[in-house]
CSV table of C-alpha atoms and ligand atoms in Angstrom, one decimal:
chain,number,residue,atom,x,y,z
A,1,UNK,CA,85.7,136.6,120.3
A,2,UNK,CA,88.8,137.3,121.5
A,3,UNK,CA,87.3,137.6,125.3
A,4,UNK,CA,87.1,133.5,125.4
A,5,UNK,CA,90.9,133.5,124.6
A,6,UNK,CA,92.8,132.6,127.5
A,7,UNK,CA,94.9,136.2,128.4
A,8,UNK,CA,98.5,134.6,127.6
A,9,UNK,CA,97.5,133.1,124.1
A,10,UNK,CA,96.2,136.7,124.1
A,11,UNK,CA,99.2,138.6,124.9
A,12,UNK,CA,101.0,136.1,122.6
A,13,UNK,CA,99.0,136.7,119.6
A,14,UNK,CA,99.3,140.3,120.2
A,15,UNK,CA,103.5,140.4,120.2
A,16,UNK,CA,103.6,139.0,116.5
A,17,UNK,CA,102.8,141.1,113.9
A,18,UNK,CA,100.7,141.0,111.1
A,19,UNK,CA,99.0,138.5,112.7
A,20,UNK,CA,95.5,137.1,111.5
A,21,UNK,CA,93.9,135.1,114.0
A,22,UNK,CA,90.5,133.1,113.7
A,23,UNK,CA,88.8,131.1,116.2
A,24,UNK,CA,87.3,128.0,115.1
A,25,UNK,CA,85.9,126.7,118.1
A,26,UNK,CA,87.3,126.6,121.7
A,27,UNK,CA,89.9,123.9,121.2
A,28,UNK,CA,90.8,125.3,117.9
A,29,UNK,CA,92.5,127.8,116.9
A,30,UNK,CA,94.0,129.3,113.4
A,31,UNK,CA,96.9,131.7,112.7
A,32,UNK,CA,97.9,133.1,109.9
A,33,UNK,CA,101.3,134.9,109.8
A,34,UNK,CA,104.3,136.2,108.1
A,35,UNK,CA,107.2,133.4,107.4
A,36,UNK,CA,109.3,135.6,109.3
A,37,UNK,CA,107.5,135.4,112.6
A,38,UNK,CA,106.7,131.9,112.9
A,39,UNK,CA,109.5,130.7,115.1
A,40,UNK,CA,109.4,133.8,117.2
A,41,UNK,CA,105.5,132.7,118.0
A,42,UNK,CA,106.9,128.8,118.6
A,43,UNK,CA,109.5,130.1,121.4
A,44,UNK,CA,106.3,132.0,122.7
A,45,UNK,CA,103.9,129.5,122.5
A,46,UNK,CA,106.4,126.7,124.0
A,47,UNK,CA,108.0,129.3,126.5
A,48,UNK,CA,105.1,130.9,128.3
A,49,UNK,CA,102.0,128.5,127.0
A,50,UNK,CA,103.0,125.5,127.3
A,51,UNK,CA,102.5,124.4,124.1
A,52,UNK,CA,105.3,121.4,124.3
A,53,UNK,CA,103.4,119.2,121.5
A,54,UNK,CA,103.7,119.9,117.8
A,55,UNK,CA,102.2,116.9,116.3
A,56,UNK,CA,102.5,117.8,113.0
A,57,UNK,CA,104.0,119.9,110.4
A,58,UNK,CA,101.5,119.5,107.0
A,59,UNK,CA,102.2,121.2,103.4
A,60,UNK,CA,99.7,121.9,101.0
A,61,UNK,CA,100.7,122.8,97.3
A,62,UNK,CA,99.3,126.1,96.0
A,63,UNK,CA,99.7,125.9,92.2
A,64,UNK,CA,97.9,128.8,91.7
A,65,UNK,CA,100.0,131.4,93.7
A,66,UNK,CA,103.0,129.7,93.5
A,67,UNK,CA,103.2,128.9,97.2
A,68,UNK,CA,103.8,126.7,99.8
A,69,UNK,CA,101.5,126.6,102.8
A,70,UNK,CA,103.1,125.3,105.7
A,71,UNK,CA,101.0,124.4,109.0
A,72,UNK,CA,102.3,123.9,111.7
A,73,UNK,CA,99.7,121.9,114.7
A,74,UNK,CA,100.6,122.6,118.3
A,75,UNK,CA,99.1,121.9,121.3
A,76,UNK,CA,99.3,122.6,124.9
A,77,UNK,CA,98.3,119.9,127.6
A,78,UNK,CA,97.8,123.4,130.3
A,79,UNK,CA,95.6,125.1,127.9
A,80,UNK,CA,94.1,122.6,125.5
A,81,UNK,CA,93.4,124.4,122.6
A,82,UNK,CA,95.0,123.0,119.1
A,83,UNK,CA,96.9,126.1,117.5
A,84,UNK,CA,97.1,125.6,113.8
A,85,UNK,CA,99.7,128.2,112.6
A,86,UNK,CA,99.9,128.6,109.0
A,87,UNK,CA,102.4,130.5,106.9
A,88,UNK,CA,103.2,130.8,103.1
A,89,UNK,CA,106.4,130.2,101.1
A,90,UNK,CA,107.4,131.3,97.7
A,91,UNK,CA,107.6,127.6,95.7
A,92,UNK,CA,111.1,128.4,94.4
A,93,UNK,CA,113.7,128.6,95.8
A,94,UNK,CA,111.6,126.6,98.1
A,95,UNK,CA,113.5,127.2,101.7
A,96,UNK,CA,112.3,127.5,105.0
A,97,UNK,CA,114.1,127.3,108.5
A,98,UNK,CA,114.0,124.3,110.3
A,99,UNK,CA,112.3,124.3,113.8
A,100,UNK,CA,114.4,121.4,114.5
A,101,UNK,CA,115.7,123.5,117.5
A,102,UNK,CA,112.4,124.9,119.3
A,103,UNK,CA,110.9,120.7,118.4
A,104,UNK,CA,112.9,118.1,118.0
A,105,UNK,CA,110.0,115.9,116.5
A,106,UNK,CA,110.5,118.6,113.9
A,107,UNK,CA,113.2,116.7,112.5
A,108,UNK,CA,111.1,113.8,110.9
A,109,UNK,CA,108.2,116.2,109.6
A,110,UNK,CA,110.4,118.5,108.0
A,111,UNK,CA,112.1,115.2,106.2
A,112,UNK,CA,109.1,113.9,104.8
A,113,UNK,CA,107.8,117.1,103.7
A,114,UNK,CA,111.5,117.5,101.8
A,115,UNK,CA,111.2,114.1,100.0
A,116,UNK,CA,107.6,114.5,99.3
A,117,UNK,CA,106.8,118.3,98.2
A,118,UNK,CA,110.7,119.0,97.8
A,119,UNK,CA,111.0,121.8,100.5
A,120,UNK,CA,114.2,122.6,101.7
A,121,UNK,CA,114.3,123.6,105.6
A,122,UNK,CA,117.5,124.6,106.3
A,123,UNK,CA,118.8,123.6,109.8
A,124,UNK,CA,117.6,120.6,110.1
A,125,UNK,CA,120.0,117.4,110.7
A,126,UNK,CA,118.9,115.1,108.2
A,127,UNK,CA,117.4,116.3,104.5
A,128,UNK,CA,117.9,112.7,103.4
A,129,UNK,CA,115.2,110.5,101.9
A,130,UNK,CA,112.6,109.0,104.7
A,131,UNK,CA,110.5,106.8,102.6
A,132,UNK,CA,111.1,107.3,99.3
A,133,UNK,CA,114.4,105.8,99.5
A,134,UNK,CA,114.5,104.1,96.3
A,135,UNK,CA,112.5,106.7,93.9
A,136,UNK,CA,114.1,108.9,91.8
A,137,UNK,CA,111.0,110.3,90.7
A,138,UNK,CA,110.1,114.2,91.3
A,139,UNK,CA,108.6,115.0,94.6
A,140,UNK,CA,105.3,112.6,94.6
A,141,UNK,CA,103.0,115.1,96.4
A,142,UNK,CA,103.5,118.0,94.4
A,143,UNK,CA,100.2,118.8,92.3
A,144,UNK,CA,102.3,118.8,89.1
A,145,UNK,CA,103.5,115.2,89.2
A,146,UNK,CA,100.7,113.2,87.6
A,147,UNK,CA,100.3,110.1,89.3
A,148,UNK,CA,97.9,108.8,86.7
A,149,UNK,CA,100.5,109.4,83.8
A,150,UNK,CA,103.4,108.2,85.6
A,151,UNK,CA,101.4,105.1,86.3
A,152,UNK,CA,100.2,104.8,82.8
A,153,UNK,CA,103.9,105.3,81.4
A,154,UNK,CA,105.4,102.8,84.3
A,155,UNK,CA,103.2,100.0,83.8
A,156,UNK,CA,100.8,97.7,81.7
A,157,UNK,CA,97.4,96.7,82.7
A,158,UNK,CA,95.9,93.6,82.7
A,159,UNK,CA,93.5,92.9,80.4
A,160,UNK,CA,90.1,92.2,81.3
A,161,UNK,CA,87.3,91.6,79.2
A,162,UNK,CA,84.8,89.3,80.8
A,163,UNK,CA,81.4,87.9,78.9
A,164,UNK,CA,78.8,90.5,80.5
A,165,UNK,CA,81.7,93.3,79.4
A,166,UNK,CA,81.5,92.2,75.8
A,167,UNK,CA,77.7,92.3,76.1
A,168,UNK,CA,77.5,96.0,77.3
A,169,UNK,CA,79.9,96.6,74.9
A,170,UNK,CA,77.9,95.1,72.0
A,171,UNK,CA,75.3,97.5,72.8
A,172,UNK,CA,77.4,100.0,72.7
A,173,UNK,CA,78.4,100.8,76.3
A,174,UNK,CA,81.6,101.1,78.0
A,175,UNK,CA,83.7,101.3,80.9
A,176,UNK,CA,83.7,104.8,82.1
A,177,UNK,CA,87.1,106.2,83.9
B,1,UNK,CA,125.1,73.5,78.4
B,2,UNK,CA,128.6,75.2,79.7
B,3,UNK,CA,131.8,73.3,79.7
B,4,UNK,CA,131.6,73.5,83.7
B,5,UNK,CA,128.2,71.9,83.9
B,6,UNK,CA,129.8,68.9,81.2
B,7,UNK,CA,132.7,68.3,84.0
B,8,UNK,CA,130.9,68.0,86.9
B,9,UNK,CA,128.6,65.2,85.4
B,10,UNK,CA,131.3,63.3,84.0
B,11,UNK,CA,132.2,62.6,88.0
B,12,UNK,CA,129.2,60.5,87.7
B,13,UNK,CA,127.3,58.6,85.6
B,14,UNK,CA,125.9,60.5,82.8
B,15,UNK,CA,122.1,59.2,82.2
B,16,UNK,CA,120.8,58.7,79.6
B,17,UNK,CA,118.2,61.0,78.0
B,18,UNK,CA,114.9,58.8,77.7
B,19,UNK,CA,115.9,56.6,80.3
B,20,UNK,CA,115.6,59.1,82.7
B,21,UNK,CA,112.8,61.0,81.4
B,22,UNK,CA,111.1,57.6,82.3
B,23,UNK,CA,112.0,56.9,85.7
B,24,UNK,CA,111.4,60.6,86.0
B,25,UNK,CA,108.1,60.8,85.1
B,26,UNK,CA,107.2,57.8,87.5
B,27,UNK,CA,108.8,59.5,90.5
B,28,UNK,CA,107.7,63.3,89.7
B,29,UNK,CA,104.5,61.9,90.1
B,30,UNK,CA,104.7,60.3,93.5
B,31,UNK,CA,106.4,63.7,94.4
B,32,UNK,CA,104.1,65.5,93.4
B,33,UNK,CA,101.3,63.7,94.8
B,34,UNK,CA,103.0,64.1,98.2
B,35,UNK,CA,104.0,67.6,98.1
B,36,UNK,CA,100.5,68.5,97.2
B,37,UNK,CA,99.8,67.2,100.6
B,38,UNK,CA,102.5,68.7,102.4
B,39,UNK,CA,103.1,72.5,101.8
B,40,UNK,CA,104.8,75.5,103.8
B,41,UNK,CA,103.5,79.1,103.4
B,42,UNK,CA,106.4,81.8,103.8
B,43,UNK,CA,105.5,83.6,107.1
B,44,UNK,CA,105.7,86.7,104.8
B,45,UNK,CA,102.7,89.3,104.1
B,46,UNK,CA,102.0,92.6,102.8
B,47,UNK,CA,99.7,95.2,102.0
B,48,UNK,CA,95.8,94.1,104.2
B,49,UNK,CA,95.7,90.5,103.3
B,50,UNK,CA,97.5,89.3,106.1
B,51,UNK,CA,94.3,89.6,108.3
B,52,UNK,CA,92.4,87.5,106.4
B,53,UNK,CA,95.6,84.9,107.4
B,54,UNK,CA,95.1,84.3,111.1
B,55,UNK,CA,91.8,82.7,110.7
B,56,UNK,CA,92.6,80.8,108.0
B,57,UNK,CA,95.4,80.0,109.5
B,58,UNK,CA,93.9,78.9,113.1
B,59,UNK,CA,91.1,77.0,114.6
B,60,UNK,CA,88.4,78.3,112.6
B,61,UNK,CA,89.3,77.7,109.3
B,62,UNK,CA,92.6,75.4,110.3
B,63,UNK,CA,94.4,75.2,107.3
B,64,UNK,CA,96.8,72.1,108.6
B,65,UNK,CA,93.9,70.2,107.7
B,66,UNK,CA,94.9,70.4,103.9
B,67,UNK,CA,98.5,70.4,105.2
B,68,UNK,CA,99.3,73.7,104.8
B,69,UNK,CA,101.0,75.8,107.7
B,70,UNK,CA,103.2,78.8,107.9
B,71,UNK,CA,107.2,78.3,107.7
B,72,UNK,CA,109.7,80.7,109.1
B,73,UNK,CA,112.5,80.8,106.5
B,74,UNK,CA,112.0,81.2,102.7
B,75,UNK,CA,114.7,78.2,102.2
B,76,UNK,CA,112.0,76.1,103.8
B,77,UNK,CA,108.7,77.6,102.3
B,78,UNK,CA,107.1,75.9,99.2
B,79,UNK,CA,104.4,79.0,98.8
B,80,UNK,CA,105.0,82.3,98.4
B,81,UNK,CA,101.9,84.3,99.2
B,82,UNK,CA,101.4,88.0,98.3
B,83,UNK,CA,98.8,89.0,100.2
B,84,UNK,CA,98.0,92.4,98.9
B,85,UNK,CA,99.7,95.4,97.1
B,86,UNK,CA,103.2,95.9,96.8
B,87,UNK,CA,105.7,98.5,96.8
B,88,UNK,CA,108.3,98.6,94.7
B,89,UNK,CA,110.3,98.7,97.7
B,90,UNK,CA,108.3,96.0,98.8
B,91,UNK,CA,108.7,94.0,95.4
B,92,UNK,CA,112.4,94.3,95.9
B,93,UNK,CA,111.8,92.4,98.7
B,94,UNK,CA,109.4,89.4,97.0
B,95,UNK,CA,112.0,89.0,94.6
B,96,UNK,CA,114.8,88.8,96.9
B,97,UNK,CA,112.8,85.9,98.9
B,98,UNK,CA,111.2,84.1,95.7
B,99,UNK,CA,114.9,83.6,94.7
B,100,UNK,CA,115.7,82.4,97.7
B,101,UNK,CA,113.2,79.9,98.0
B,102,UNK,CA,114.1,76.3,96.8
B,103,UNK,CA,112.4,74.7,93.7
B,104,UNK,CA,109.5,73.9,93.1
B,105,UNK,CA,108.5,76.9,94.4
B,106,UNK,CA,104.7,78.4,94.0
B,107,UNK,CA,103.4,82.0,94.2
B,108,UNK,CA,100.3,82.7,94.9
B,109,UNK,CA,98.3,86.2,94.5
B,110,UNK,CA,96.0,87.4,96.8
B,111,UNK,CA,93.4,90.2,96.1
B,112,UNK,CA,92.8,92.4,93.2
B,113,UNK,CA,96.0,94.3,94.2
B,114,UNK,CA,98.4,91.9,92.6
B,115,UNK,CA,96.0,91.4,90.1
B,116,UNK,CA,96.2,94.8,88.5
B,117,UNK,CA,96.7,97.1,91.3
B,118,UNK,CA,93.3,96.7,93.0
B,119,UNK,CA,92.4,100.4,94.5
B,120,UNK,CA,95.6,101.7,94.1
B,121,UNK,CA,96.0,100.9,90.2
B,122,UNK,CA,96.9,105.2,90.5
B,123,UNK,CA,99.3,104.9,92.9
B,124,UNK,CA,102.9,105.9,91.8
B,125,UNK,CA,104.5,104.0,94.2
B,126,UNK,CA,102.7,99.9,94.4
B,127,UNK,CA,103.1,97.4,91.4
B,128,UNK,CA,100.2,96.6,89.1
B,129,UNK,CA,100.7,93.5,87.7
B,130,UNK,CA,103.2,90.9,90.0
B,131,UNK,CA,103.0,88.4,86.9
B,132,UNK,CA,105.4,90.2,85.2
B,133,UNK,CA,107.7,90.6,87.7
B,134,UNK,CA,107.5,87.2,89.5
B,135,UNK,CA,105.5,84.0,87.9
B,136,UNK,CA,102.3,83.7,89.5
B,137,UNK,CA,100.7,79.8,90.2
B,138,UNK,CA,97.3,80.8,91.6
B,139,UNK,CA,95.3,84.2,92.0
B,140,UNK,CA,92.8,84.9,94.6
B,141,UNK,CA,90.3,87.8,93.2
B,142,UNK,CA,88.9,90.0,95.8
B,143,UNK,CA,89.9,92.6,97.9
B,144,UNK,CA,90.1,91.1,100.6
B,145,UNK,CA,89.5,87.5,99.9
B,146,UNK,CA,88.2,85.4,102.5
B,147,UNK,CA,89.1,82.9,103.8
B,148,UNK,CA,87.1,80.5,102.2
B,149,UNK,CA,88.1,81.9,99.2
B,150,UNK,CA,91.5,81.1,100.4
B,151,UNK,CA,90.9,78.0,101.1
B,152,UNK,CA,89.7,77.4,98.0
B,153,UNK,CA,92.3,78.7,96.4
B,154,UNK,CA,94.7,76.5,98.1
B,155,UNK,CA,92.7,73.3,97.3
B,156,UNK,CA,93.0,74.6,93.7
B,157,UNK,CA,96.9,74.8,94.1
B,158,UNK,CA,97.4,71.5,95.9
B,159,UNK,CA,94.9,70.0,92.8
B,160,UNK,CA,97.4,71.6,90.1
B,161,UNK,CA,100.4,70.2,92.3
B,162,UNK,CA,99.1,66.7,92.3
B,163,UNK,CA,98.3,66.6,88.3
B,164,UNK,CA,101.7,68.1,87.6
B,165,UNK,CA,100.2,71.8,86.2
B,166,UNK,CA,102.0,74.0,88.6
B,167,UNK,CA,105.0,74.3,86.8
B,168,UNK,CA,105.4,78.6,86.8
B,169,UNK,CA,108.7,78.6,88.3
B,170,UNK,CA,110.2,76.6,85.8
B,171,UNK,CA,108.8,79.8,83.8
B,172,UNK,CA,111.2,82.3,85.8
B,173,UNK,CA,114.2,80.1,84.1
B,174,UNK,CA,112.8,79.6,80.5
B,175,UNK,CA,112.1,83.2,80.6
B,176,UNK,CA,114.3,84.9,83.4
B,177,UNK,CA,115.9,87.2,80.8
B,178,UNK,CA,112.2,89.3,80.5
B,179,UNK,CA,111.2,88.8,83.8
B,180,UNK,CA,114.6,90.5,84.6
B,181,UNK,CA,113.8,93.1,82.2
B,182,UNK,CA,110.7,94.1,83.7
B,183,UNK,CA,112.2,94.3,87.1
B,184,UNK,CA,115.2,96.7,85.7
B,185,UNK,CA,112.5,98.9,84.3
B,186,UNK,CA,111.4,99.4,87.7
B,187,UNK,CA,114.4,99.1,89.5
B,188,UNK,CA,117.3,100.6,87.2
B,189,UNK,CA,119.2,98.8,85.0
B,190,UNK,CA,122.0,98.2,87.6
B,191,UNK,CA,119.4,95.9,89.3
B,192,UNK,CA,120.8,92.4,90.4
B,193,UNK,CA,120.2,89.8,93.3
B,194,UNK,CA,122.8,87.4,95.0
B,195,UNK,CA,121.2,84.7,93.5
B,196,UNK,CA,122.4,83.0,90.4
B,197,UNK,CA,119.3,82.4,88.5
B,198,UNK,CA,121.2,81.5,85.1
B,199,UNK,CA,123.2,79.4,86.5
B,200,UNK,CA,120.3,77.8,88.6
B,201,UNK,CA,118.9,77.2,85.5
B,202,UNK,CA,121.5,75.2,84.5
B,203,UNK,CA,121.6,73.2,86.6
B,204,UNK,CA,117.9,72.1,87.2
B,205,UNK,CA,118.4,72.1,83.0
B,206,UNK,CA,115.7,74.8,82.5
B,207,UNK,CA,118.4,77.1,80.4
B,208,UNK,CA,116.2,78.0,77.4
B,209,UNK,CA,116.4,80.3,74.4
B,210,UNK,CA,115.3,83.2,76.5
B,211,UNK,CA,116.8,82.2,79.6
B,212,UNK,CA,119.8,85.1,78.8
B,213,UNK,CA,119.3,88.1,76.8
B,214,UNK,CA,119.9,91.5,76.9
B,215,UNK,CA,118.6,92.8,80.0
B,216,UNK,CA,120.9,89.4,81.8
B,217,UNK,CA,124.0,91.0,80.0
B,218,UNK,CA,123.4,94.0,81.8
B,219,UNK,CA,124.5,91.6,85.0
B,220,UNK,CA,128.0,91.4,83.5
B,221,UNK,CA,128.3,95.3,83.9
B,222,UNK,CA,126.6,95.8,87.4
B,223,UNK,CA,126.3,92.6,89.2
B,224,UNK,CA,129.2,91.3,91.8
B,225,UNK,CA,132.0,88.8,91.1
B,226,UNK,CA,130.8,86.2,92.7
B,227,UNK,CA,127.3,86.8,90.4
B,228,UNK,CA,128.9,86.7,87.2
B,229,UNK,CA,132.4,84.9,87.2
B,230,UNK,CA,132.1,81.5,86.2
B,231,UNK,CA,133.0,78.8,88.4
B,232,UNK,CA,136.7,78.3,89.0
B,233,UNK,CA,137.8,74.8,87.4
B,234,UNK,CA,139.4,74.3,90.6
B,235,UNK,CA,136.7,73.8,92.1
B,236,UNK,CA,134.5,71.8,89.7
B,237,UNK,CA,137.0,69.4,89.4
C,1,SF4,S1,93.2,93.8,97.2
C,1,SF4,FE1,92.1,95.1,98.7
C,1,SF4,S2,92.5,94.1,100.7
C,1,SF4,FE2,94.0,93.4,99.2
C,1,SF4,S3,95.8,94.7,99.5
C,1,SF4,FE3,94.6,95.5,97.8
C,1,SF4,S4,93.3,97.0,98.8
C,1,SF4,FE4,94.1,95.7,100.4
């Protein structure tokens, strides 16, 4: 597999270790790695690839093992293959280091993932609510905040019984949620 | 009635009671009958709806016809439309505007959003029910509705106007101490607008029973000066 890999990506790969690399197609590729080496592979990846675009920094709640899985998308306009880099953080306390300093578009990802799953990346300029600026709720996107019972605590419904409803319900039907 | 409101009328001539309901009644209908005829959207939309507003809006569907056509400023508006889900930043927003807008004021809900949340009725973040929040004249079901629907729905309005029926914002003053409530629950109790409602009450002689309560006392403890001091006799007089 590894043959199709253009040779710096491949000399890359191989200067990180612990390093599980899968490729998904041509254009795309996936890396798994240690929290530790992550920015040392974005200084390599920008440096000597030229992978100048990260277009997005995407968390995903793992209630299971406690973790955070943090994926990082890159992409190089020399190369053109989309590098997915994912890494895993303990959920408390919850801290990573920004890579406000290797991307600047860092910044904004790494504030919406603070307000919405509650990581804290140290580093960056602004930890400030983005969006949420006027919720004092827990983080929204964590998998333990029940949107369906906050919703059902917050508000009231409007009723809504209309004539074929009542019929249905005559016979003994129902709404099913 | 507060002693301020008694001093400014005794400036002018005090009517009386029935004589003015009277004269009023003649006049509110010629008023009405023309404002039907004659109303200003607030160039205001949220959530999808708003595409549904161009056409109406334009040569195709050309709304003027019924003399309705978008305004810039909510001092000049006579219809508030809600053309989707809202926020509860976004609700801040609405009620900000609605309480700018002059009286008589309409508010009209488009799409099963405002209704009870439409698609997102799990969302954490948009409102389910605007009723409860702001008074609502006229709903539009669907999601989205279009604009015949609209259209029909504005016909609807202007047909309440002209027989006297749309009379919800009187409802904000008869009742602003709940609608208040329901807008701290959201917002926080330290939740307050520039906007004098109680004392706009007053003085379009809508204060009711349940005009103040205990979510308005709240005001006292949050709201600015210039909310909650009464008016200086100074300058009444
Ligand atoms: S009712 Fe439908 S079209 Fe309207 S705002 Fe809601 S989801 Fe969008």
């Amino acid at each position: 597999m590894s043959q199709q890999l253009p040779k710096i990506l491949e000399s890359i790969i191989q200067e990180i270790p612990n390093l599980i690399f899968k490729e998904q197609d041509r254009h795309r590729l996936r890396l798994e790695l240690q929290k530790e080496t992550l920015p040392a592979l974005l200084e390599l990846l920008k440096g000597r690839a030229g992978y100048l675009h990260l277009s997005a920094i995407s968390c995903v709640d793992w209630p299971e093992t406690d973790e955070f899985e943090l994926v990082y998308h890159l992409w190089s306009y020399e190369i053109k293959t989309l590098i997915s880099a994912h890494i895993h953080i303990p959920k408390k306390p919850g801290h990573y280091i920004s890579v406000y300093d290797i991307y600047t578009p860092a910044a904004f990802f790494e504030r919406d993932i603070h307000e919405m799953f509650g990581v804290y990346f140290e580093g960056a300029p602004d930890m400030e609510p983005f969006i949420l600026t006027e919720w004092y709720g827990p983080p929204p996107m964590l998998k333990s905040f029940s949107s369906l019972d906050y919703v059902k605590d917050t508000f009231k419904w409007q009723e809504y019984s209309p004539d074929w409803l009542k019929d249905i319900e005559a016979k003994g039907g129902k709404v099913v949620e | 009635m507060t002693t301020n409101i008694q001093m400014k009328s005794e400036t002018c001539r005090t009517p009386d009671k029935e004589e003015r309901s009277l004269l009023r009644q003649v006049l509110d209908k010629i008023a009405d009958h023309c404002r039907a005829r004659s109303l200003f959207i607030l160039h205001y939309c949220t959530g999808c709806g708003a595409i549904e507003l161009p056409p109406t809006i334009t040569s195709r569907f050309d709304a003027e016809r019924l003399g309705i056509q978008p305004m810039v400023t909510p001092r000049q508006a006579d219809i508030l439309l809600i053309t989707g889900y809202l926020s509860i930043k976004t609700l801040k927003r609405v009620i900000l505007t609605y309480e700018q807008m002059a009286s008589p004021k309409y508010v009209i809900g488009m799409g099963s959003c405002t209704i009870n949340g439409g698609m997102y009725w799990q969302s954490y973040a948009t409102v389910k029910r605007l009723l409860e929040y702001i008074p609502v004249d006229i709903y539009m079901a669907g999601c989205m509705p279009r604009p015949e629907a609209i259209q029909q729905g504005f016909l609807q309005l202007m047909d309440n106007i002209d027989k006297g029926h749309a009379n919800t914002w009187k409802d904000y003053y008869h009742n602003y101490d709940e609608y208040l409530g329901n807008q701290q629950g959201l917002f926080g109790p330290d939740w307050h607008t520039p906007t004098d409602v109680i004392a706009e009450a007053r003085h379009y002689q809508l204060f009711g029973e349940k005009t103040i309560g205990e979510h308005t006392a709240l005001l006292a403890k949050f709201a600015s000066e210039y909310v909650t001091k009464p008016i200086p006799k100074e300058i009444i007089a």
